[in-house]
Tab-separated table of C-alpha atoms in Angstrom:
chain	number	residue	atom	x	y	z
K	1	MET	CA	27.912	41.795	-15.166
K	2	ALA	CA	25.163	39.190	-15.260
K	3	GLU	CA	24.647	39.642	-11.552
K	4	ASN	CA	24.173	43.417	-12.003
K	5	ASN	CA	21.643	42.881	-14.785
K	6	LYS	CA	19.738	40.418	-12.645
K	7	ARG	CA	19.718	42.912	-9.761
K	8	ARG	CA	18.450	45.690	-12.044
K	9	ARG	CA	15.664	43.473	-13.395
K	10	SER	CA	14.678	42.577	-9.855
K	11	GLN	CA	14.565	46.262	-8.869
K	12	LYS	CA	12.466	47.121	-11.948
K	13	GLU	CA	10.060	44.289	-11.205
K	14	GLU	CA	9.762	45.450	-7.606
K	15	GLU	CA	9.180	49.050	-8.713
K	16	SER	CA	6.655	47.868	-11.285
K	17	GLY	CA	4.818	45.900	-8.597
K	18	TRP	CA	4.641	48.913	-6.303
K	19	GLN	CA	3.483	51.132	-9.168
K	20	PHE	CA	0.719	48.648	-10.004
K	21	TRP	CA	-0.582	48.599	-6.424
K	22	LEU	CA	-0.298	52.370	-6.046
K	23	GLN	CA	-2.239	52.877	-9.291
K	24	THR	CA	-4.862	50.344	-8.196
K	25	ILE	CA	-5.307	52.073	-4.818
K	26	ALA	CA	-5.470	55.520	-6.458
K	27	LEU	CA	-8.052	54.286	-8.990
K	28	THR	CA	-10.137	52.700	-6.221
K	29	ILE	CA	-10.081	55.937	-4.212
K	30	ALA	CA	-11.029	57.955	-7.309
K	31	ILE	CA	-13.968	55.659	-8.133
K	32	TYR	CA	-15.170	55.766	-4.528
K	33	ALA	CA	-14.893	59.576	-4.510
K	34	VAL	CA	-16.912	59.854	-7.738
K	35	PHE	CA	-19.666	57.619	-6.333
K	36	PHE	CA	-19.650	59.418	-2.971
K	37	LEU	CA	-19.836	62.888	-4.504
K	38	GLY	CA	-22.321	61.726	-7.127
K	39	PHE	CA	-24.781	60.385	-4.552
K	40	LYS	CA	-24.234	63.340	-2.250
K	41	PHE	CA	-24.825	66.113	-4.782
K	42	ILE	CA	-26.414	64.595	-7.915
K	43	LEU	CA	-28.207	61.328	-7.145
K	44	SER	CA	-30.115	59.780	-4.247
K	45	ASN	CA	-30.413	56.037	-3.583
K	46	ASP	CA	-33.686	55.273	-1.759
K	47	LYS	CA	-35.862	52.342	-0.689
K	48	VAL	CA	-39.657	52.467	-0.846
K	49	SER	CA	-41.361	51.833	2.476
K	50	GLY	CA	-45.093	51.234	2.763
K	51	PRO	CA	-48.060	50.853	0.368
K	52	SER	CA	-48.832	54.487	-0.505
K	53	MET	CA	-47.567	54.288	-4.108
K	54	GLN	CA	-48.924	50.836	-4.994
K	55	PRO	CA	-49.067	49.353	-7.538
K	56	THR	CA	-46.594	51.736	-9.218
K	57	PHE	CA	-44.053	51.102	-6.458
K	58	GLU	CA	-44.126	48.288	-3.934
K	59	ASN	CA	-42.655	48.052	-0.445
K	60	ASN	CA	-38.856	47.536	-0.561
K	61	ASP	CA	-38.470	48.660	-4.187
K	62	LYS	CA	-35.121	50.422	-4.607
K	63	VAL	CA	-34.943	53.586	-6.684
K	64	ILE	CA	-32.509	56.240	-7.870
K	65	ALA	CA	-33.628	59.877	-7.758
K	66	THR	CA	-31.920	62.896	-9.301
K	67	ARG	CA	-31.356	65.898	-7.054
K	68	HIS	CA	-32.033	69.487	-8.150
K	69	SER	CA	-34.512	68.404	-10.857
K	70	ASN	CA	-36.979	70.784	-12.444
K	71	ILE	CA	-40.102	69.274	-10.840
K	72	GLY	CA	-43.223	69.030	-12.993
K	73	ARG	CA	-46.798	67.868	-12.504
K	74	GLY	CA	-46.987	64.066	-12.448
K	75	ASP	CA	-43.361	63.569	-11.354
K	76	VAL	CA	-42.622	61.110	-8.555
K	77	ILE	CA	-40.451	62.612	-5.831
K	78	VAL	CA	-38.689	61.576	-2.649
K	79	LEU	CA	-39.253	64.107	0.119
K	80	LYS	CA	-38.520	64.731	3.776
K	81	ALA	CA	-41.592	63.801	5.786
K	82	PRO	CA	-42.967	66.998	7.384
K	83	ASP	CA	-44.683	65.038	10.159
K	84	GLU	CA	-41.916	62.508	10.926
K	85	PRO	CA	-38.443	64.056	11.320
K	86	GLY	CA	-35.761	61.826	9.822
K	87	SER	CA	-38.225	59.926	7.610
K	88	PHE	CA	-38.794	60.156	3.873
K	89	TYR	CA	-41.882	59.738	1.692
K	90	ILE	CA	-42.293	58.905	-1.983
K	91	LYS	CA	-45.238	60.706	-3.597
K	92	ARG	CA	-46.456	62.082	-6.910
K	93	VAL	CA	-46.717	65.824	-7.604
K	94	ILE	CA	-50.301	66.807	-8.475
K	95	GLY	CA	-50.338	70.551	-7.827
K	96	LEU	CA	-47.578	73.057	-8.616
K	97	PRO	CA	-47.279	76.496	-6.998
K	98	GLY	CA	-50.296	78.616	-7.977
K	99	ASP	CA	-52.393	75.653	-9.180
K	100	THR	CA	-55.995	75.139	-8.111
K	101	VAL	CA	-56.785	71.501	-7.265
K	102	VAL	CA	-60.239	69.899	-7.118
K	103	SER	CA	-61.202	66.240	-6.739
K	104	LYS	CA	-64.741	65.463	-7.874
K	105	ASN	CA	-66.381	62.135	-8.731
K	106	ASN	CA	-63.030	60.340	-8.591
K	107	LYS	CA	-61.412	62.748	-11.066
K	108	ILE	CA	-58.811	65.453	-10.479
K	109	TYR	CA	-59.179	68.925	-11.972
K	110	VAL	CA	-56.155	71.228	-12.052
K	111	ASN	CA	-56.769	74.873	-12.883
K	112	GLY	CA	-60.295	73.960	-13.908
K	113	LYS	CA	-59.257	71.309	-16.441
K	114	LEU	CA	-59.514	67.528	-16.128
K	115	TYR	CA	-56.082	66.165	-15.261
K	116	LYS	CA	-55.457	62.923	-17.122
K	117	GLU	CA	-53.907	60.461	-14.674
K	118	ASP	CA	-52.751	57.576	-16.857
K	119	PHE	CA	-50.352	56.551	-14.096
K	120	LEU	CA	-53.407	55.352	-12.113
K	121	ASN	CA	-54.513	52.847	-14.762
K	122	ALA	CA	-52.940	49.893	-12.956
K	123	GLY	CA	-54.524	51.026	-9.682
K	124	HIS	CA	-57.979	51.048	-11.289
K	125	LYS	CA	-57.765	47.256	-11.561
K	126	VAL	CA	-56.833	46.497	-7.925
K	127	LYS	CA	-59.611	46.489	-5.324
K	128	GLU	CA	-59.433	47.118	-1.597
K	129	PRO	CA	-60.157	44.090	0.658
K	130	ASP	CA	-63.426	43.739	2.584
K	131	THR	CA	-61.656	44.787	5.793
K	132	SER	CA	-60.735	48.188	4.358
K	133	LEU	CA	-62.592	51.436	5.001
K	134	TYR	CA	-62.953	51.622	1.215
K	135	ALA	CA	-63.873	47.953	0.702
K	136	GLY	CA	-64.328	47.115	-2.974
K	137	LYS	CA	-62.998	50.475	-4.166
K	138	PRO	CA	-59.981	50.565	-6.507
K	139	TYR	CA	-56.607	51.705	-5.173
K	140	SER	CA	-57.022	54.810	-7.339
K	141	TYR	CA	-60.282	55.904	-5.694
K	142	THR	CA	-60.038	59.565	-4.652
K	143	TYR	CA	-62.650	61.116	-2.403
K	144	ASN	CA	-64.011	64.592	-3.170
K	145	PHE	CA	-62.037	67.577	-1.907
K	146	THR	CA	-60.756	71.014	-2.796
K	147	LEU	CA	-57.838	72.843	-1.236
K	148	SER	CA	-60.422	75.216	0.210
K	149	THR	CA	-62.347	72.434	1.974
K	150	LEU	CA	-59.127	70.916	3.299
K	151	ALA	CA	-58.093	74.312	4.675
K	152	LYS	CA	-61.484	74.682	6.319
K	153	ASN	CA	-62.087	71.149	7.620
K	154	SER	CA	-58.832	69.191	7.973
K	155	PRO	CA	-57.779	68.792	11.640
K	156	GLU	CA	-54.193	68.090	10.557
K	157	TRP	CA	-54.061	71.293	8.533
K	158	GLN	CA	-55.477	73.214	11.488
K	159	GLN	CA	-52.533	71.985	13.573
K	160	ARG	CA	-49.885	72.694	10.932
K	161	TYR	CA	-50.871	76.117	9.650
K	162	SER	CA	-51.832	79.494	11.040
K	163	SER	CA	-55.410	80.694	10.704
K	164	SER	CA	-54.342	83.479	8.311
K	165	TYR	CA	-52.519	80.972	6.079
K	166	LEU	CA	-55.555	78.687	6.010
K	167	LYS	CA	-57.880	81.599	5.332
K	168	LYS	CA	-55.909	82.546	2.239
K	169	ILE	CA	-56.010	78.974	0.906
K	170	GLU	CA	-59.731	78.769	1.669
K	171	GLN	CA	-60.318	81.898	-0.387
K	172	THR	CA	-58.069	81.043	-3.349
K	173	ASN	CA	-58.041	77.209	-3.493
K	174	LYS	CA	-54.430	77.564	-4.725
K	175	VAL	CA	-51.182	75.787	-3.912
K	176	PRO	CA	-49.034	78.387	-2.089
K	177	ALA	CA	-45.817	79.703	-3.622
K	178	GLY	CA	-42.752	77.542	-3.024
K	179	THR	CA	-44.757	74.375	-2.307
K	180	TYR	CA	-46.251	71.302	-3.983
K	181	PHE	CA	-49.464	69.356	-3.455
K	182	VAL	CA	-48.581	65.652	-3.565
K	183	MET	CA	-50.542	62.411	-3.491
K	184	GLY	CA	-49.803	58.693	-3.476
K	185	ASP	CA	-51.014	56.468	-6.316
K	186	HIS	CA	-52.679	54.197	-3.736
K	187	ARG	CA	-55.158	56.944	-2.958
K	188	THR	CA	-57.240	55.064	-0.365
K	189	VAL	CA	-54.323	54.586	2.052
K	190	SER	CA	-51.792	57.292	1.178
K	191	LYS	CA	-50.833	59.796	3.837
K	192	ASP	CA	-50.193	62.726	1.543
K	193	SER	CA	-50.942	66.436	1.137
K	194	ARG	CA	-54.596	65.808	1.908
K	195	ILE	CA	-53.399	65.047	5.439
K	196	ILE	CA	-49.861	66.387	5.901
K	197	GLY	CA	-50.350	69.553	3.852
K	198	PHE	CA	-48.167	71.200	1.225
K	199	ILE	CA	-44.582	70.117	0.640
K	200	ASN	CA	-41.952	72.839	0.696
K	201	LYS	CA	-39.616	72.817	-2.302
K	202	LYS	CA	-36.667	72.650	0.084
K	203	SER	CA	-38.000	69.339	1.445
K	204	VAL	CA	-37.690	67.599	-1.931
K	205	ILE	CA	-34.749	65.174	-2.034
K	206	GLY	CA	-35.060	64.338	-5.710
K	207	GLU	CA	-37.147	63.131	-8.630
K	208	VAL	CA	-37.391	59.348	-9.069
K	209	LYS	CA	-35.882	58.311	-12.407
K	210	TRP	CA	-35.022	54.621	-12.108
K	211	ARG	CA	-36.222	51.565	-10.204
K	212	TYR	CA	-33.323	49.105	-10.209
K	213	TRP	CA	-34.653	46.561	-7.702
K	214	PRO	CA	-36.235	44.067	-7.925
K	215	LEU	CA	-34.719	43.216	-11.278
K	216	ASN	CA	-37.987	41.890	-12.692
K	217	ARG	CA	-39.579	45.337	-12.089
K	218	TRP	CA	-36.661	47.351	-13.500
K	219	ALA	CA	-38.056	50.579	-14.972
K	220	ILE	CA	-37.187	54.112	-16.051
K	221	PHE	CA	-39.535	56.979	-15.069
């Protein structure tokens, strides 16, 4: 009798051990699946490369972006680089579809109104080195342009767009439907829409919401 009870307890302990490991494995798979699906369809984990968004974002900062966001003016986005297949850029949205964009005397005007760019305040305080083309200018310095002048004079735009497309932009000075005009916060070095042209909505990976690395620069956007 005692032997049978001991055998039953041993069997229950063995079954309990197997159940524990099966539950642990199932839970691990479920957690992995949630993270995998989450970062495939909802979130994007990205690393900043280059100086184009300084000092807001520095090289090697790590950020989380949300996919399928309702993009607004001033939002920071991760996008597929139109001039470098397989690469990604991080930029700030300045012009939405249908907007007119003008840069004059280091100020941006959207739809004829001064666009307040508080996000450039930190960049106002950082100066370019003497070796730079813009020596002594702040990171936020923005040369004069309109979409019309870019359409008329930019060699890069001439290569990217048809003459009829450029002619329409030259006449309207408007961001075309289904696209964004983006710029980097480090305006003197950023390769952005002034050079690479408009960004198609389909090229947007997501809107940056959180910088989680480095820990001392942790921030929500």
